Coordinates of C-alpha atoms in Angstrom, one line a residue:
M16 CA 2.5 73.3 90.0
T17 CA 0.3 70.6 88.6
V18 CA -2.9 72.1 87.6
P19 CA -6.3 71.4 87.9
S20 CA -6.0 74.7 89.8
P21 CA -6.1 77.9 87.9
H22 CA -3.0 79.4 89.4
H23 CA 0.3 77.7 90.4
A24 CA 1.3 74.5 88.8
V25 CA 4.5 72.6 88.3
R26 CA 5.6 74.0 85.0
R27 CA 6.8 71.1 83.0
L28 CA 8.6 71.6 79.8
S29 CA 8.3 69.1 77.0
K30 CA 9.3 65.4 77.4
R31 CA 12.2 65.8 74.9
R32 CA 14.4 67.0 77.8
R33 CA 17.5 65.2 79.0
A34 CA 17.0 63.2 82.1
T35 CA 19.2 65.4 84.2
L36 CA 18.7 68.0 86.9
Y37 CA 18.3 70.5 84.0
A38 CA 15.4 68.4 82.8
A39 CA 14.0 68.3 86.3
L40 CA 14.2 72.1 86.4
S41 CA 12.4 72.3 83.1
L42 CA 9.5 70.5 84.7
L43 CA 8.8 73.7 86.6
C44 CA 8.2 77.1 85.4
C45 CA 7.2 79.8 87.8
S46 CA 5.2 77.5 89.9
V47 CA 4.7 80.8 91.5
A48 CA 2.8 81.9 88.5
M49 CA -0.1 79.6 88.5
T50 CA -1.3 79.8 92.1
A51 CA -4.3 81.7 93.0
L52 CA -3.6 83.7 96.1
P53 CA -5.4 82.6 99.2
A54 CA -8.4 84.5 100.4
G55 CA -7.4 87.7 102.2
A56 CA -3.8 87.5 100.9
S57 CA -3.6 91.0 99.5
A58 CA -1.7 93.1 101.9
A59 CA -1.5 96.9 102.2
P60 CA 2.1 98.3 102.0
D61 CA 3.9 98.5 105.3
P62 CA 5.1 102.0 106.1
H63 CA 8.6 100.8 106.9
T64 CA 11.1 100.1 104.3
A65 CA 13.2 97.1 103.5
A66 CA 16.9 97.0 103.8
S67 CA 18.5 97.8 100.5
S68 CA 21.6 95.9 99.4
T69 CA 23.3 99.3 99.4
D70 CA 22.1 100.5 102.8
S71 CA 24.7 98.7 104.9
R72 CA 28.5 98.8 104.6
A73 CA 28.5 95.3 106.1
A74 CA 26.6 93.8 103.1
A75 CA 28.7 91.5 101.0
V76 CA 27.8 90.9 97.4
A77 CA 27.4 87.1 96.9
F78 CA 26.0 87.3 93.3
E79 CA 25.6 90.2 90.8
D80 CA 24.9 90.6 87.2
G81 CA 24.7 94.1 85.8
F82 CA 24.3 92.8 82.2
D83 CA 27.1 94.9 80.8
G84 CA 28.2 93.9 77.3
P85 CA 27.8 94.5 73.6
A86 CA 24.2 94.8 72.3
G87 CA 22.9 91.5 71.1
S88 CA 25.2 89.4 73.3
A89 CA 23.9 86.4 75.1
V90 CA 23.9 86.3 78.9
D91 CA 27.0 85.2 80.8
G92 CA 27.0 81.4 80.6
G93 CA 29.1 81.4 83.8
K94 CA 26.1 82.8 85.7
W95 CA 23.0 81.7 83.8
L96 CA 21.6 78.5 82.3
T97 CA 19.2 79.0 79.4
E98 CA 16.3 76.6 79.5
T99 CA 14.5 75.4 76.3
G100 CA 11.1 73.8 75.6
D101 CA 7.4 74.3 76.2
N102 CA 5.2 73.9 79.2
V103 CA 2.1 71.7 79.2
N104 CA 1.1 71.8 82.8
N105 CA 0.4 75.5 83.0
H106 CA -0.9 75.5 79.4
E107 CA 1.5 78.3 78.5
R108 CA 1.8 79.1 74.8
Q109 CA 5.5 80.0 74.4
Y110 CA 8.6 78.0 73.5
Y111 CA 11.7 78.9 75.4
T112 CA 14.6 79.2 73.0
A113 CA 18.3 78.8 73.4
G114 CA 21.1 81.4 73.0
N115 CA 20.4 85.1 72.4
S116 CA 17.3 84.6 70.2
N117 CA 14.9 85.8 73.0
A118 CA 17.3 86.9 75.8
A119 CA 20.1 89.4 74.9
L120 CA 22.0 92.3 76.3
D121 CA 20.9 95.7 74.9
G122 CA 24.4 97.3 75.2
Q123 CA 23.1 99.8 77.8
G124 CA 23.5 97.6 80.9
N125 CA 20.2 95.7 80.6
L126 CA 19.1 92.2 79.8
V127 CA 16.1 92.1 77.5
I128 CA 13.9 89.0 77.5
T129 CA 11.6 89.3 74.5
A130 CA 8.3 87.4 73.9
R131 CA 7.5 87.3 70.2
K132 CA 4.5 86.0 68.2
E133 CA 6.5 83.8 65.9
N134 CA 7.9 80.3 65.3
P135 CA 11.0 80.5 63.2
G136 CA 12.3 77.1 64.3
N137 CA 9.1 75.1 63.7
Y138 CA 9.0 74.5 67.4
Q139 CA 6.4 72.0 68.6
C140 CA 4.4 72.7 71.8
W141 CA 1.9 70.7 73.8
Y142 CA -0.9 72.2 71.6
G143 CA 0.8 71.8 68.2
A144 CA 3.0 74.2 66.4
C145 CA 4.1 76.9 68.9
E146 CA 2.7 80.3 68.5
Y147 CA 5.2 82.3 70.5
T148 CA 8.8 82.3 71.6
S149 CA 10.4 83.7 74.8
S150 CA 13.2 82.9 77.3
R151 CA 13.8 81.4 80.7
L152 CA 17.1 81.7 82.6
N153 CA 18.2 80.1 85.9
T154 CA 21.4 79.9 88.0
S155 CA 21.1 76.2 88.9
G156 CA 24.6 74.6 89.2
K157 CA 26.2 78.1 89.0
F158 CA 24.9 80.0 92.0
T159 CA 22.7 79.3 95.0
A160 CA 21.8 81.4 98.0
K161 CA 20.8 80.5 101.6
Y162 CA 19.5 83.7 103.1
G163 CA 20.3 87.3 102.2
H164 CA 18.8 90.2 100.3
V165 CA 17.8 89.1 96.8
E166 CA 16.9 91.9 94.5
S167 CA 16.3 92.9 90.9
R168 CA 15.5 96.2 89.2
M169 CA 13.4 95.6 86.1
K170 CA 10.7 97.0 83.8
I171 CA 8.0 94.5 83.2
P172 CA 6.0 94.1 80.0
R173 CA 2.2 94.6 79.7
G174 CA -0.8 93.1 78.0
Q175 CA -3.4 90.3 78.3
G176 CA -1.7 86.9 78.6
I177 CA 1.8 88.3 79.4
W178 CA 3.4 86.7 82.5
P179 CA 6.9 87.8 83.8
A180 CA 8.4 86.3 86.9
F181 CA 11.5 86.6 89.2
W182 CA 11.6 83.7 91.6
M183 CA 13.7 80.9 93.3
L184 CA 13.6 77.1 93.7
G185 CA 15.2 74.9 96.2
A186 CA 18.4 73.5 94.9
D187 CA 17.4 70.0 96.0
I188 CA 14.5 69.9 93.5
G189 CA 16.2 67.1 91.5
D190 CA 16.1 64.9 94.7
V191 CA 12.9 65.8 96.4
G192 CA 10.7 67.2 93.6
W193 CA 8.3 70.1 93.7
P194 CA 6.8 71.4 96.0
N195 CA 9.0 69.7 98.6
S196 CA 11.9 71.7 97.2
G197 CA 10.1 75.0 98.1
E198 CA 9.6 78.0 95.9
I199 CA 10.0 81.7 96.6
D200 CA 8.2 83.9 94.2
I201 CA 9.8 87.3 94.5
M202 CA 7.7 88.9 91.8
E203 CA 5.2 87.8 89.3
N204 CA 2.7 89.8 87.3
V205 CA -0.2 88.9 85.0
G206 CA -0.8 91.5 82.3
K207 CA -4.5 91.8 83.1
E208 CA -3.4 93.3 86.4
P209 CA -1.0 96.1 85.2
G210 CA -0.7 97.7 88.6
T211 CA -0.2 94.7 90.8
V212 CA 2.6 92.2 91.5
H213 CA 2.5 89.1 93.7
G214 CA 4.9 87.4 96.1
T215 CA 4.2 83.8 97.1
L216 CA 5.7 80.8 99.0
H217 CA 5.1 77.2 97.8
G218 CA 6.0 74.1 99.7
P219 CA 4.5 70.8 100.9
G220 CA 0.9 71.3 101.8
Y221 CA 0.8 74.9 100.6
S222 CA 1.3 74.8 96.8
G223 CA -1.0 75.6 93.9
E224 CA -4.0 77.5 95.1
G225 CA -2.7 77.0 98.7
G226 CA 0.4 79.1 98.1
I227 CA 1.0 81.6 100.9
G228 CA 1.4 85.1 99.6
A229 CA 0.1 88.6 98.9
G230 CA -0.2 91.2 96.2
Y231 CA 1.2 94.8 96.1
T232 CA -0.6 97.4 94.1
L233 CA 1.0 100.7 92.9
P234 CA -0.8 103.8 94.2
G235 CA -2.8 106.1 91.9
G236 CA -3.6 103.6 89.2
A237 CA 0.0 103.4 88.0
A238 CA 1.2 100.5 85.9
F239 CA 4.4 98.6 86.5
A240 CA 5.2 98.6 82.8
D241 CA 5.6 102.3 82.8
D242 CA 8.9 102.4 84.6
F243 CA 11.6 100.4 86.3
H244 CA 10.9 99.0 89.8
T245 CA 12.9 97.1 92.3
F246 CA 11.6 93.8 93.6
A247 CA 13.3 92.1 96.6
V248 CA 13.0 89.7 99.4
D249 CA 14.9 89.8 102.7
W250 CA 15.4 86.2 103.6
A251 CA 16.5 85.0 107.1
P252 CA 16.0 81.8 109.1
D253 CA 12.3 81.3 109.6
S254 CA 11.4 84.6 107.9
I255 CA 11.0 86.1 104.4
T256 CA 10.0 89.7 103.8
W257 CA 8.9 91.1 100.4
S258 CA 9.3 94.7 99.2
V259 CA 8.7 96.8 96.1
D260 CA 10.9 99.9 95.7
G261 CA 11.9 99.5 99.3
T262 CA 8.4 99.4 100.7
V263 CA 7.6 96.2 102.6
Y264 CA 4.3 94.6 101.9
Q265 CA 4.4 91.2 103.6
T266 CA 6.5 89.0 105.9
R267 CA 6.0 85.3 106.2
T268 CA 7.2 82.9 108.9
P269 CA 6.5 79.2 109.8
A270 CA 3.5 80.5 111.8
D271 CA 1.7 81.3 108.5
L272 CA 1.9 77.7 107.2
N273 CA -1.0 76.2 109.1
G274 CA 1.3 73.5 110.6
N275 CA 3.0 72.6 107.4
T276 CA 6.7 72.3 107.0
W277 CA 8.9 75.4 106.4
V278 CA 11.4 74.4 103.6
F279 CA 13.2 77.7 103.2
D280 CA 16.3 77.1 105.3
K281 CA 18.5 75.7 102.6
P282 CA 20.1 76.8 99.3
F283 CA 17.9 78.1 96.4
F284 CA 18.7 79.2 92.9
I285 CA 17.3 82.1 90.9
I286 CA 15.0 82.1 87.8
L287 CA 14.0 84.9 85.4
N288 CA 11.4 84.2 82.8
L289 CA 8.7 85.7 80.6
A290 CA 5.7 83.4 79.8
V291 CA 2.9 83.9 77.4
G292 CA -0.6 82.6 78.2
G293 CA -1.5 79.9 80.8
Y294 CA -4.2 79.2 83.2
W295 CA -3.6 82.2 85.5
P296 CA -3.1 85.1 83.0
G297 CA -5.2 83.6 80.3
D298 CA -4.1 83.6 76.6
P299 CA -3.3 86.7 74.6
D300 CA -6.2 88.3 72.8
G301 CA -6.8 91.0 70.1
S302 CA -5.6 93.7 72.6
T303 CA -2.2 92.1 73.1
T304 CA 0.7 93.5 71.1
F305 CA 4.0 91.9 70.3
P306 CA 6.9 91.9 70.9
Q307 CA 6.8 92.3 74.7
E308 CA 10.0 92.9 76.7
L309 CA 11.1 92.2 80.3
V310 CA 14.0 94.6 80.8
V311 CA 16.3 93.7 83.7
D312 CA 18.8 96.3 84.9
Y313 CA 20.5 93.9 87.4
V314 CA 20.1 90.9 89.7
R315 CA 22.0 91.1 93.0
V316 CA 22.2 89.0 96.1
T317 CA 23.9 90.4 99.2
T318 CA 24.5 88.9 102.6
S319 CA 25.3 90.4 106.0
D320 CA 28.8 89.9 107.4

């Protein structure tokens, strides 16, 4: 996700990170986010529907967080790692904070990730004093999946410069780096496209602007921020299928990679984040209101017996 390109880039957090895998993860932030989709990538919805995690009695739950708990509580530290820092490579404007400052349960079974126009901790970003705070969570070292149905029901925020994402990175990123680790972008949205979300693959030879993916647009001019929607991938050997609310809109296989290597037959971990600004969405402007919230009902991974 290194940019000169205006879309996907390796999202690197500030240099003040520990030299650990956690630091390596912080070097990336939705690489899914900064990649311009290849020409012709937009795909019309497929009339068939994806298999829901509740459709089959044979489905086994490998990971689930329904975000139940008292209002104001932080996420379950046994399931999620909270990343901190800024991101120079995508030129995002937010600082990701620790604890429950920008990611907390609402007491009604939801996780709320909040982006605010503030800097209460005098945080320093790549451009100087940070202008915004937000949160980024991942399951590295706590949970990885290799194949299955990966799903989240969420209500995304809106506005110019707002950039939510639900995605996955190869668990071997600390050893092989990005994009060799692979990246599966299950959902990302840029606020200037209120009715469209994107799903993308990144790997060696198809990262950045070369990411392989498609967009899905709600019918009738509806906006994703107006209601909850379910975003999912069905992931099998040599095949990944994306859906929104059960409607399939693309399937990718090694045949789509123009001879490049398919790196998606290994364990991946999950990431949730809400970025502000950056090359792809552009920065907030006078029309953008704060705070903005990414409300997550649940995250669930199921596998077939």
